Amino acid sequence: MIDGKRILLIIAGGIAAYRSLDVIRRLRERGADVRCVLTKGGAQFVTPLSVAALSENKVYQDLFSLTDEAEMGHIRLSREADLVVVCPASADLLGKMANGLADDLASTALLATDKPVMVCPTMNVMMWQHPATQANMLTLEARGVLRVGPGAGNLACGEVGTGRLAEVMDIVAAVEGYFAEEASPKPLAGRHAIVTSGPTWEAIDPVRYIANRSSGKQGHAIAAALAKLGARTTLVSGTTNMPDPAGVDVVRIESARQMYDACHAALPADIAVCAAAVADWRVDLDTDKKIKKSADGPPPLPLVENPDILASLGQLAANARPRLIVGFAAETGNVVEYARAKLGRKGCNWIVANDVSPGTGTFGGDDNTVHLVSADAVEEWPRMRKDEVAGRLADRIAAALAGAAE
Ligand code: PMT
């Protein structure tokens, strides 16, 4: 699976650096070509000689080495790999990566590479939990950097907690998994998908707004799943704490009207999935001025209806309408019955109906229980994680488009 793949392994400083030698050995056993960059810190723990002997390749250490630059510059080094693996990844190197710093060969190669990067962090538990490290990791993952570990347990420093380098075979499995995924079919290549996600915020005045409990977990997972199948994916998202899914174009909005504009600006599309919890109403007031407290009591909040984004896509002329439009129905009872009614009313092909009654945890939780409702069938799906719902839905979308006449 990884036979002949070129892996650039960057070994940063850390007591676990010695385990990178085993990683090299296992990758070589599987036929991968492994080239190594050893940082100054890494060289405190493993010798260039052992790295060279196991990788059967020259070891690169110095950004300013004229010989290395003549033979293999840092740009070529970073570009000629199929995957860059940082193992172990120290807090320092993660910080440099997140902030675009390039003051040695490892960080420069990481900044220069156009190839996917996988990091295997290891450090003291407090360093791992530090908000700076967590923010750096979040930034990197949002940019599509893959992560293996760290695991929890006894740490070399004598403390106990999360910070252990992942097991060598887990790292090797992650590398194999990456290449397997990359080689998997991309049935939605050449398709464009628009996905809405998260809540909308409807201003009452400049400081207050009406919102709902949508976390964006379901919509973001769908965008990620469609992108994984090769679709160019535009995610129009309300305000959430979710990281941007890798390989997805994200358009951030606040209100329903902004979401409507962003969706229509993203057209044409082959697929539209409306998973956002769009406010049905907005406040019909001059929202530029803060409402003052008054002796007359609370102010009336007149409401007007928001545009229905899903219905507006369903009503487009045949040559402008996305071929497959999937809406969601969030109900607290008669889920399937209401979903069927919505299917016709909103002019979509399928409705994913979910029960959002209190206690189901659908809003904000990690799991969802849905029915997939189409004009002629209702499928009951078992309770599963939202990313599994997303994966299954994306597969169904790909199958439907593959079966549809062009
Ligand atoms: O974000 P999570 O915490 O993961 O939660 C996921 C979810 C519960 C928000 C999601 O699974 C879900 O059900 N989304 C739709 C919520 C909703 O607004 O349902 P609705 O029945 O009110 O709307 C029906 C459909 O019309 C939805 O596809 C909605 O996006 C769309 N709509 C509604 C109103 C409007 N003005 N424009 C729309 O496009």
Tab-separated table of C-alpha atoms and ligand atoms in Angstrom:
chain	number	residue	atom	x	y	z
A	1	MET	CA	0.000	0.000	0.000
A	2	ILE	CA	2.908	2.348	0.704
A	3	ASP	CA	5.381	0.511	-1.500
A	4	GLY	CA	7.339	3.126	-3.448
A	5	LYS	CA	5.797	6.071	-1.601
A	6	ARG	CA	8.235	8.847	-0.726
A	7	ILE	CA	8.039	9.960	2.866
A	8	LEU	CA	9.923	12.912	4.303
A	9	LEU	CA	10.300	12.210	8.022
A	10	ILE	CA	11.131	15.201	10.188
A	11	ILE	CA	12.564	14.236	13.571
A	12	ALA	CA	12.247	16.997	16.153
A	13	GLY	CA	13.714	17.097	19.668
A	14	GLY	CA	12.151	14.969	22.384
A	15	ILE	CA	12.937	11.861	24.379
A	16	ALA	CA	10.584	9.898	22.075
A	17	ALA	CA	12.805	10.693	19.084
A	18	TYR	CA	14.417	7.269	19.470
A	19	ARG	CA	11.075	5.697	18.469
A	20	SER	CA	11.254	7.468	15.122
A	21	LEU	CA	13.994	4.934	14.308
A	22	ASP	CA	11.444	2.150	14.596
A	23	VAL	CA	9.006	4.180	12.476
A	24	ILE	CA	11.682	4.430	9.761
A	25	ARG	CA	12.307	0.671	9.987
A	26	ARG	CA	8.594	-0.205	9.690
A	27	LEU	CA	8.036	2.176	6.779
A	28	ARG	CA	11.100	0.810	4.968
A	29	GLU	CA	9.897	-2.775	5.566
A	30	ARG	CA	6.720	-1.808	3.706
A	31	GLY	CA	8.690	-0.504	0.750
A	32	ALA	CA	8.490	3.247	1.414
A	33	ASP	CA	11.399	5.487	0.513
A	34	VAL	CA	12.183	7.456	3.689
A	35	ARG	CA	14.245	10.636	3.694
A	36	CYS	CA	14.913	12.252	7.047
A	37	VAL	CA	15.437	15.754	8.347
A	38	LEU	CA	16.965	15.790	11.819
A	39	THR	CA	16.534	18.991	13.810
A	40	LYS	CA	19.175	20.257	16.233
A	41	GLY	CA	16.946	19.062	19.092
A	42	GLY	CA	16.346	15.707	17.421
A	43	ALA	CA	20.104	15.173	17.057
A	44	GLN	CA	20.405	15.399	20.852
A	45	PHE	CA	18.444	12.159	21.092
A	46	VAL	CA	19.319	10.159	17.957
A	47	THR	CA	22.453	10.228	15.842
A	48	PRO	CA	22.483	11.063	12.131
A	49	LEU	CA	24.369	7.809	11.642
A	50	SER	CA	21.549	5.604	12.977
A	51	VAL	CA	18.951	7.590	11.008
A	52	ALA	CA	21.025	7.245	7.813
A	53	ALA	CA	21.651	3.540	8.417
A	54	LEU	CA	17.970	2.718	8.922
A	55	SER	CA	16.606	4.974	6.188
A	56	GLU	CA	19.412	4.019	3.792
A	57	ASN	CA	19.392	7.636	2.725
A	58	LYS	CA	21.364	10.784	3.407
A	59	VAL	CA	20.168	12.677	6.481
A	60	TYR	CA	19.488	16.391	6.101
A	61	GLN	CA	20.258	18.700	9.022
A	62	ASP	CA	21.487	22.096	7.945
A	63	LEU	CA	19.468	24.748	6.122
A	64	PHE	CA	22.614	26.524	5.021
A	65	SER	CA	24.680	23.526	3.989
A	66	LEU	CA	26.010	24.379	0.543
A	67	THR	CA	26.424	20.703	-0.333
A	68	ASP	CA	22.854	19.884	0.598
A	69	GLU	CA	21.546	22.938	-1.251
A	70	ALA	CA	23.537	21.955	-4.347
A	71	GLU	CA	22.420	18.338	-4.193
A	72	MET	CA	18.912	18.694	-2.817
A	73	GLY	CA	17.640	22.141	-1.781
A	74	HIS	CA	15.079	22.447	0.983
A	75	ILE	CA	12.369	23.260	-1.543
A	76	ARG	CA	13.010	20.099	-3.564
A	77	LEU	CA	13.316	18.075	-0.378
A	78	SER	CA	9.849	19.159	0.704
A	79	ARG	CA	8.256	18.815	-2.730
A	80	GLU	CA	9.656	15.445	-3.739
A	81	ALA	CA	7.822	13.673	-0.938
A	82	ASP	CA	4.343	12.180	-1.220
A	83	LEU	CA	3.778	12.804	2.498
A	84	VAL	CA	5.646	14.744	5.171
A	85	VAL	CA	5.573	13.116	8.617
A	86	VAL	CA	6.773	15.007	11.688
A	87	CYS	CA	7.692	12.398	14.315
A	88	PRO	CA	8.081	13.327	17.046
A	89	ALA	CA	6.490	16.777	16.705
A	90	SER	CA	7.609	18.981	19.590
A	91	ALA	CA	5.568	21.889	21.006
A	92	ASP	CA	8.206	24.205	19.557
A	93	LEU	CA	7.946	22.835	16.019
A	94	LEU	CA	4.114	22.838	16.135
A	95	GLY	CA	4.291	26.504	17.193
A	96	LYS	CA	6.603	27.338	14.299
A	97	MET	CA	4.357	25.514	11.846
A	98	ALA	CA	1.213	27.257	13.079
A	99	ASN	CA	2.876	30.659	12.842
A	100	GLY	CA	4.758	30.189	9.593
A	101	LEU	CA	8.224	30.519	11.139
A	102	ALA	CA	11.159	29.148	9.179
A	103	ASP	CA	14.482	29.393	10.991
A	104	ASP	CA	15.919	25.933	10.372
A	105	LEU	CA	15.732	23.208	7.747
A	106	ALA	CA	12.723	21.411	9.286
A	107	SER	CA	10.511	24.485	9.676
A	108	THR	CA	11.576	25.836	6.265
A	109	ALA	CA	10.763	22.563	4.533
A	110	LEU	CA	7.381	22.499	6.310
A	111	LEU	CA	6.620	26.029	5.146
A	112	ALA	CA	7.761	25.301	1.603
A	113	THR	CA	5.970	22.013	1.106
A	114	ASP	CA	2.906	21.626	-1.060
A	115	LYS	CA	2.380	18.073	0.198
A	116	PRO	CA	0.131	16.789	2.999
A	117	VAL	CA	1.657	16.881	6.466
A	118	MET	CA	1.053	14.450	9.343
A	119	VAL	CA	2.243	15.302	12.857
A	120	CYS	CA	2.844	12.950	15.791
A	121	PRO	CA	2.996	15.269	18.808
A	122	THR	CA	4.688	14.341	22.062
A	123	MET	CA	5.456	16.529	25.049
A	124	ASN	CA	4.771	17.036	28.731
A	125	VAL	CA	1.069	16.968	29.645
A	126	MET	CA	1.011	20.630	30.738
A	127	MET	CA	2.732	21.677	27.523
A	128	TRP	CA	0.165	19.715	25.501
A	129	GLN	CA	-2.765	21.169	27.431
A	130	HIS	CA	-1.404	24.728	27.303
A	131	PRO	CA	-3.834	26.991	25.423
A	132	ALA	CA	-0.983	28.043	23.104
A	133	THR	CA	-0.293	24.437	22.018
A	134	GLN	CA	-4.010	23.679	21.707
A	135	ALA	CA	-4.554	26.813	19.598
A	136	ASN	CA	-1.560	25.923	17.404
A	137	MET	CA	-2.886	22.390	16.904
A	138	LEU	CA	-6.360	23.681	16.076
A	139	THR	CA	-4.878	26.078	13.505
A	140	LEU	CA	-2.860	23.296	11.916
A	141	GLU	CA	-5.784	20.862	11.790
A	142	ALA	CA	-7.989	23.558	10.296
A	143	ARG	CA	-5.366	23.841	7.545
A	144	GLY	CA	-5.643	20.122	6.904
A	145	VAL	CA	-2.615	18.897	8.870
A	146	LEU	CA	-3.238	15.297	9.949
A	147	ARG	CA	-2.523	14.264	13.540
A	148	VAL	CA	-1.692	10.945	15.179
A	149	GLY	CA	-1.816	11.000	18.988
A	150	PRO	CA	-0.608	11.972	21.478
A	151	GLY	CA	-1.654	9.144	23.762
A	152	ALA	CA	-2.154	9.174	27.507
A	153	GLY	CA	-0.091	7.405	30.180
A	154	ASN	CA	3.224	7.693	31.987
A	155	LEU	CA	5.405	10.376	30.460
A	156	ALA	CA	9.199	10.401	30.292
A	157	CYS	CA	9.242	13.450	32.582
A	158	GLY	CA	7.648	11.374	35.378
A	159	GLU	CA	4.199	12.954	35.085
A	160	VAL	CA	1.070	11.138	33.968
A	161	GLY	CA	-1.329	12.417	31.313
A	162	THR	CA	-1.713	13.068	27.602
A	163	GLY	CA	1.529	13.672	25.755
A	164	ARG	CA	2.958	10.257	24.856
A	165	LEU	CA	4.022	9.662	21.286
A	166	ALA	CA	1.463	7.421	19.540
A	167	GLU	CA	2.465	3.757	19.247
A	168	VAL	CA	4.796	3.124	16.319
A	169	MET	CA	2.347	0.751	14.616
A	170	ASP	CA	-0.452	3.316	14.995
A	171	ILE	CA	1.733	5.865	13.214
A	172	VAL	CA	2.501	3.366	10.451
A	173	ALA	CA	-1.233	2.517	10.199
A	174	ALA	CA	-2.065	6.221	9.895
A	175	VAL	CA	0.449	6.593	7.054
A	176	GLU	CA	-1.008	3.540	5.323
A	177	GLY	CA	-4.522	4.866	5.972
A	178	TYR	CA	-3.630	8.177	4.369
A	179	PHE	CA	-2.385	6.515	1.171
A	180	ALA	CA	-5.360	4.121	1.095
A	181	GLU	CA	-7.729	7.070	1.392
A	182	GLU	CA	-5.893	8.980	-1.289
A	183	ALA	CA	-6.176	6.033	-3.659
A	184	SER	CA	-9.886	5.528	-2.931
A	185	PRO	CA	-12.351	6.430	-5.707
A	186	LYS	CA	-13.564	10.019	-5.869
A	187	PRO	CA	-17.058	9.615	-7.315
A	188	LEU	CA	-17.919	13.292	-6.839
A	189	ALA	CA	-14.835	14.650	-8.652
A	190	GLY	CA	-15.906	17.476	-10.952
A	191	ARG	CA	-19.081	18.158	-8.920
A	192	HIS	CA	-19.778	21.280	-6.882
A	193	ALA	CA	-21.645	20.998	-3.583
A	194	ILE	CA	-23.093	23.784	-1.450
A	195	VAL	CA	-23.672	22.907	2.203
A	196	THR	CA	-25.258	25.145	4.835
A	197	SER	CA	-24.386	24.603	8.484
A	198	GLY	CA	-24.769	26.058	11.948
A	199	PRO	CA	-27.224	28.606	13.288
A	200	THR	CA	-28.138	32.011	11.952
A	201	TRP	CA	-28.003	35.034	14.220
A	202	GLU	CA	-30.741	37.591	13.739
A	203	ALA	CA	-29.902	40.984	15.183
A	204	ILE	CA	-32.303	42.642	17.606
A	205	ASP	CA	-29.977	45.632	17.886
A	206	PRO	CA	-26.161	46.022	17.599
A	207	VAL	CA	-25.566	44.010	20.803
A	208	ARG	CA	-28.397	41.472	21.013
A	209	TYR	CA	-29.497	38.734	18.662
A	210	ILE	CA	-31.847	35.766	18.307
A	211	ALA	CA	-30.025	32.469	17.749
A	212	ASN	CA	-30.525	28.719	18.155
A	213	ARG	CA	-28.604	25.753	19.523
A	214	SER	CA	-27.074	24.412	16.288
A	215	SER	CA	-23.360	23.662	16.739
A	216	GLY	CA	-22.553	23.093	13.072
A	217	LYS	CA	-21.337	19.533	13.787
A	218	GLN	CA	-23.753	17.875	11.353
A	219	GLY	CA	-23.398	20.380	8.514
A	220	HIS	CA	-19.605	20.594	8.776
A	221	ALA	CA	-19.349	16.784	8.787
A	222	ILE	CA	-21.420	16.653	5.586
A	223	ALA	CA	-19.180	19.217	3.897
A	224	ALA	CA	-16.112	17.182	4.911
A	225	ALA	CA	-17.677	13.934	3.664
A	226	LEU	CA	-18.597	15.416	0.267
A	227	ALA	CA	-15.097	16.906	-0.114
A	228	LYS	CA	-13.606	13.508	0.741
A	229	LEU	CA	-15.517	12.019	-2.188
A	230	GLY	CA	-13.939	14.625	-4.452
A	231	ALA	CA	-16.644	17.312	-4.638
A	232	ARG	CA	-15.545	20.937	-4.713
A	233	THR	CA	-17.440	21.973	-1.628
A	234	THR	CA	-18.620	25.400	-0.496
A	235	LEU	CA	-19.675	25.463	3.141
A	236	VAL	CA	-21.860	28.433	4.058
A	237	SER	CA	-21.698	28.533	7.810
A	238	GLY	CA	-23.299	30.490	10.586
A	239	THR	CA	-21.275	31.307	13.709
A	240	THR	CA	-19.858	28.079	15.210
A	241	ASN	CA	-16.787	26.873	17.097
A	242	MET	CA	-16.124	24.212	14.488
A	243	PRO	CA	-12.759	24.179	12.672
A	244	ASP	CA	-12.983	24.550	8.904
A	245	PRO	CA	-13.099	21.077	7.329
A	246	ALA	CA	-10.003	20.297	5.259
A	247	GLY	CA	-10.279	21.001	1.561
A	248	VAL	CA	-13.553	22.929	1.859
A	249	ASP	CA	-14.187	26.577	0.892
A	250	VAL	CA	-15.851	28.188	3.884
A	251	VAL	CA	-18.040	31.295	3.633
A	252	ARG	CA	-18.916	32.713	7.064
A	253	ILE	CA	-22.178	34.547	7.559
A	254	GLU	CA	-24.343	35.620	10.486
A	255	SER	CA	-27.916	36.132	9.325
A	256	ALA	CA	-30.371	34.168	7.187
A	257	ARG	CA	-30.317	36.862	4.538
A	258	GLN	CA	-26.503	36.673	4.344
A	259	MET	CA	-26.744	32.876	4.109
A	260	TYR	CA	-29.258	33.221	1.271
A	261	ASP	CA	-26.950	35.621	-0.619
A	262	ALA	CA	-23.877	33.433	-0.068
A	263	CYS	CA	-25.672	30.294	-1.304
A	264	HIS	CA	-26.944	32.009	-4.423
A	265	ALA	CA	-23.519	33.572	-5.072
A	266	ALA	CA	-21.968	30.084	-4.892
A	267	LEU	CA	-24.213	28.715	-7.670
A	268	PRO	CA	-24.036	26.862	-10.038
A	269	ALA	CA	-23.869	23.628	-8.075
A	270	ASP	CA	-24.709	19.987	-8.633
A	271	ILE	CA	-25.581	19.316	-4.998
A	272	ALA	CA	-27.087	21.426	-2.200
A	273	VAL	CA	-27.422	20.152	1.356
A	274	CYS	CA	-29.184	22.545	3.741
A	275	ALA	CA	-28.285	21.403	7.259
A	276	ALA	CA	-28.250	24.874	8.816
A	277	ALA	CA	-30.783	25.813	11.456
A	278	VAL	CA	-31.982	28.974	9.784
A	279	ALA	CA	-34.083	31.368	11.831
A	280	ASP	CA	-37.568	31.485	10.356
A	281	TRP	CA	-38.029	35.061	11.500
A	282	ARG	CA	-35.958	38.168	12.059
A	283	VAL	CA	-36.735	41.285	14.034
A	284	ASP	CA	-38.321	44.017	11.974
A	285	LEU	CA	-36.614	46.976	13.658
A	286	ASP	CA	-33.818	49.418	12.942
A	287	THR	CA	-31.064	47.115	14.255
A	288	ASP	CA	-28.389	49.855	14.104
A	289	LYS	CA	-29.487	51.444	17.368
A	290	LYS	CA	-29.310	49.837	20.786
A	291	ILE	CA	-32.739	49.447	22.363
A	292	LYS	CA	-32.805	51.351	25.687
A	293	LYS	CA	-34.534	50.075	28.781
A	294	SER	CA	-37.694	51.991	29.395
A	295	ALA	CA	-40.173	52.516	32.210
A	296	ASP	CA	-42.860	51.297	29.773
A	297	GLY	CA	-41.485	47.749	30.129
A	298	PRO	CA	-39.913	45.424	27.549
A	299	PRO	CA	-40.078	46.577	23.925
A	300	PRO	CA	-42.288	44.738	21.424
A	301	LEU	CA	-40.229	42.721	18.955
A	302	PRO	CA	-42.122	42.657	15.643
A	303	LEU	CA	-40.993	39.719	13.518
A	304	VAL	CA	-40.902	39.267	9.758
A	305	GLU	CA	-40.258	36.079	7.848
A	306	ASN	CA	-36.753	35.303	6.546
A	307	PRO	CA	-36.223	34.072	2.998
A	308	ASP	CA	-36.345	30.281	2.780
A	309	ILE	CA	-32.981	29.291	1.325
A	310	LEU	CA	-33.823	25.637	0.706
A	311	ALA	CA	-37.109	26.486	-1.026
A	312	SER	CA	-35.431	29.196	-3.120
A	313	LEU	CA	-32.917	26.634	-4.458
A	314	GLY	CA	-35.706	24.160	-5.165
A	315	GLN	CA	-37.607	26.792	-7.135
A	316	LEU	CA	-34.755	27.653	-9.508
A	317	ALA	CA	-35.296	26.981	-13.201
A	318	ALA	CA	-34.268	23.465	-14.226
A	319	ASN	CA	-31.003	24.636	-15.832
A	320	ALA	CA	-29.949	26.559	-12.697
A	321	ARG	CA	-31.237	24.233	-9.995
A	322	PRO	CA	-28.720	21.924	-8.269
A	323	ARG	CA	-29.488	18.431	-9.525
A	324	LEU	CA	-29.796	16.982	-6.032
A	325	ILE	CA	-31.164	19.122	-3.197
A	326	VAL	CA	-31.246	17.709	0.309
A	327	GLY	CA	-33.046	19.514	3.106
A	328	PHE	CA	-33.173	18.722	6.790
A	329	ALA	CA	-36.257	18.641	8.968
A	330	ALA	CA	-35.809	19.305	12.657
A	331	GLU	CA	-38.973	18.140	14.397
A	332	THR	CA	-40.077	17.325	17.906
A	333	GLY	CA	-42.825	14.897	16.847
A	334	ASN	CA	-44.393	13.266	13.746
A	335	VAL	CA	-40.916	13.475	12.247
A	336	VAL	CA	-41.567	11.512	9.053
A	337	GLU	CA	-45.010	12.985	8.404
A	338	TYR	CA	-43.697	16.571	8.658
A	339	ALA	CA	-40.640	15.652	6.585
A	340	ARG	CA	-42.843	14.369	3.750
A	341	ALA	CA	-44.818	17.612	3.797
A	342	LYS	CA	-41.573	19.629	3.721
A	343	LEU	CA	-40.273	17.629	0.767
A	344	GLY	CA	-43.063	18.849	-1.461
A	345	ARG	CA	-43.329	22.338	-0.010
A	346	LYS	CA	-39.622	23.084	-0.324
A	347	GLY	CA	-39.116	21.423	-3.726
A	348	CYS	CA	-36.180	19.277	-2.654
A	349	ASN	CA	-35.291	15.707	-3.609
A	350	TRP	CA	-34.641	14.309	-0.149
A	351	ILE	CA	-35.260	15.343	3.412
A	352	VAL	CA	-33.099	14.132	6.273
A	353	ALA	CA	-35.533	14.145	9.166
A	354	ASN	CA	-34.186	14.300	12.689
A	355	ASP	CA	-35.890	14.398	16.055
A	356	VAL	CA	-34.674	17.406	18.020
A	357	SER	CA	-36.857	16.863	21.091
A	358	PRO	CA	-35.211	17.772	24.396
A	359	GLY	CA	-33.140	14.826	25.600
A	360	THR	CA	-32.231	13.540	22.112
A	361	GLY	CA	-29.077	15.671	22.122
A	362	THR	CA	-29.432	16.202	18.378
A	363	PHE	CA	-28.689	19.914	18.660
A	364	GLY	CA	-25.025	20.218	19.660
A	365	GLY	CA	-24.469	16.487	20.373
A	366	ASP	CA	-22.166	14.071	18.540
A	367	ASP	CA	-24.884	11.604	17.465
A	368	ASN	CA	-27.980	11.791	15.309
A	369	THR	CA	-30.901	9.501	14.512
A	370	VAL	CA	-32.364	10.263	11.110
A	371	HIS	CA	-34.837	9.134	8.489
A	372	LEU	CA	-33.971	9.682	4.846
A	373	VAL	CA	-37.216	10.675	3.189
A	374	SER	CA	-37.673	10.816	-0.592
A	375	ALA	CA	-40.804	10.996	-2.740
A	376	ASP	CA	-41.191	7.220	-2.814
A	377	ALA	CA	-39.358	5.875	0.230
A	378	VAL	CA	-38.584	6.394	3.891
A	379	GLU	CA	-35.404	4.857	5.280
A	380	GLU	CA	-34.849	4.601	8.995
A	381	TRP	CA	-31.162	4.898	9.882
A	382	PRO	CA	-29.895	3.676	13.260
A	383	ARG	CA	-28.486	6.148	15.742
A	384	MET	CA	-24.905	6.931	14.740
A	385	ARG	CA	-22.230	9.604	15.008
A	386	LYS	CA	-22.844	12.719	12.952
A	387	ASP	CA	-19.757	12.035	10.837
A	388	GLU	CA	-21.176	8.580	10.076
A	389	VAL	CA	-24.523	10.115	9.067
A	390	ALA	CA	-22.519	12.489	6.864
A	391	GLY	CA	-20.474	9.687	5.277
A	392	ARG	CA	-23.560	7.609	4.546
A	393	LEU	CA	-25.410	10.593	3.112
A	394	ALA	CA	-22.426	11.533	0.919
A	395	ASP	CA	-22.247	7.947	-0.398
A	396	ARG	CA	-25.974	8.048	-1.187
A	397	ILE	CA	-25.571	11.382	-2.975
A	398	ALA	CA	-22.659	10.021	-5.033
A	399	ALA	CA	-24.661	6.895	-5.949
A	400	ALA	CA	-27.718	8.959	-6.931
A	401	LEU	CA	-25.704	11.287	-9.144
A	402	ALA	CA	-23.857	8.372	-10.726
A	403	GLY	CA	-27.225	6.817	-11.560
A	404	ALA	CA	-28.809	10.045	-12.849
A	405	ALA	CA	-28.790	10.722	-16.564
A	406	GLU	CA	-26.440	13.577	-17.506
B	1	PMT	O1	-25.648	21.801	14.119
B	1	PMT	P1	-25.844	20.575	14.999
B	1	PMT	O2	-25.734	20.902	16.466
B	1	PMT	O3	-24.978	19.421	14.570
B	1	PMT	O4	-27.361	20.108	14.821
B	1	PMT	C1	-27.777	19.621	13.587
B	1	PMT	C2	-29.178	20.126	13.219
B	1	PMT	C3	-30.182	19.583	14.224
B	1	PMT	C4	-29.213	21.666	13.219
B	1	PMT	C5	-29.472	19.603	11.767
B	1	PMT	O5	-29.391	18.200	11.763
B	1	PMT	C6	-30.841	20.040	11.286
B	1	PMT	O6	-31.864	19.432	11.549
B	1	PMT	N1	-30.856	21.175	10.521
B	1	PMT	C7	-32.105	21.804	10.065
B	1	PMT	C8	-32.700	22.591	11.159
B	1	PMT	C9	-33.921	23.362	10.728
B	1	PMT	O7	-33.856	24.541	10.659
B	1	PMT	O8	-34.930	22.636	10.358
B	1	PMT	P2	-36.340	23.243	9.784
B	1	PMT	O9	-37.240	22.096	9.845
B	1	PMT	O10	-36.683	24.492	10.539
B	1	PMT	O11	-35.978	23.647	8.309
B	1	PMT	C10	-36.199	22.758	7.215
B	1	PMT	C11	-35.153	22.955	6.167
B	1	PMT	O12	-35.258	24.251	5.580
B	1	PMT	C12	-33.713	22.842	6.648
B	1	PMT	O13	-32.979	22.188	5.647
B	1	PMT	C13	-33.259	24.285	6.783
B	1	PMT	O14	-31.861	24.429	6.591
B	1	PMT	C14	-34.056	24.948	5.664
B	1	PMT	N2	-34.400	26.362	5.886
B	1	PMT	C15	-35.252	26.712	6.891
B	1	PMT	C16	-35.628	28.032	7.035
B	1	PMT	C17	-35.099	29.001	6.149
B	1	PMT	N3	-35.419	30.266	6.257
B	1	PMT	N4	-34.246	28.613	5.179
B	1	PMT	C18	-33.896	27.318	5.032
B	1	PMT	O15	-33.114	26.979	4.138
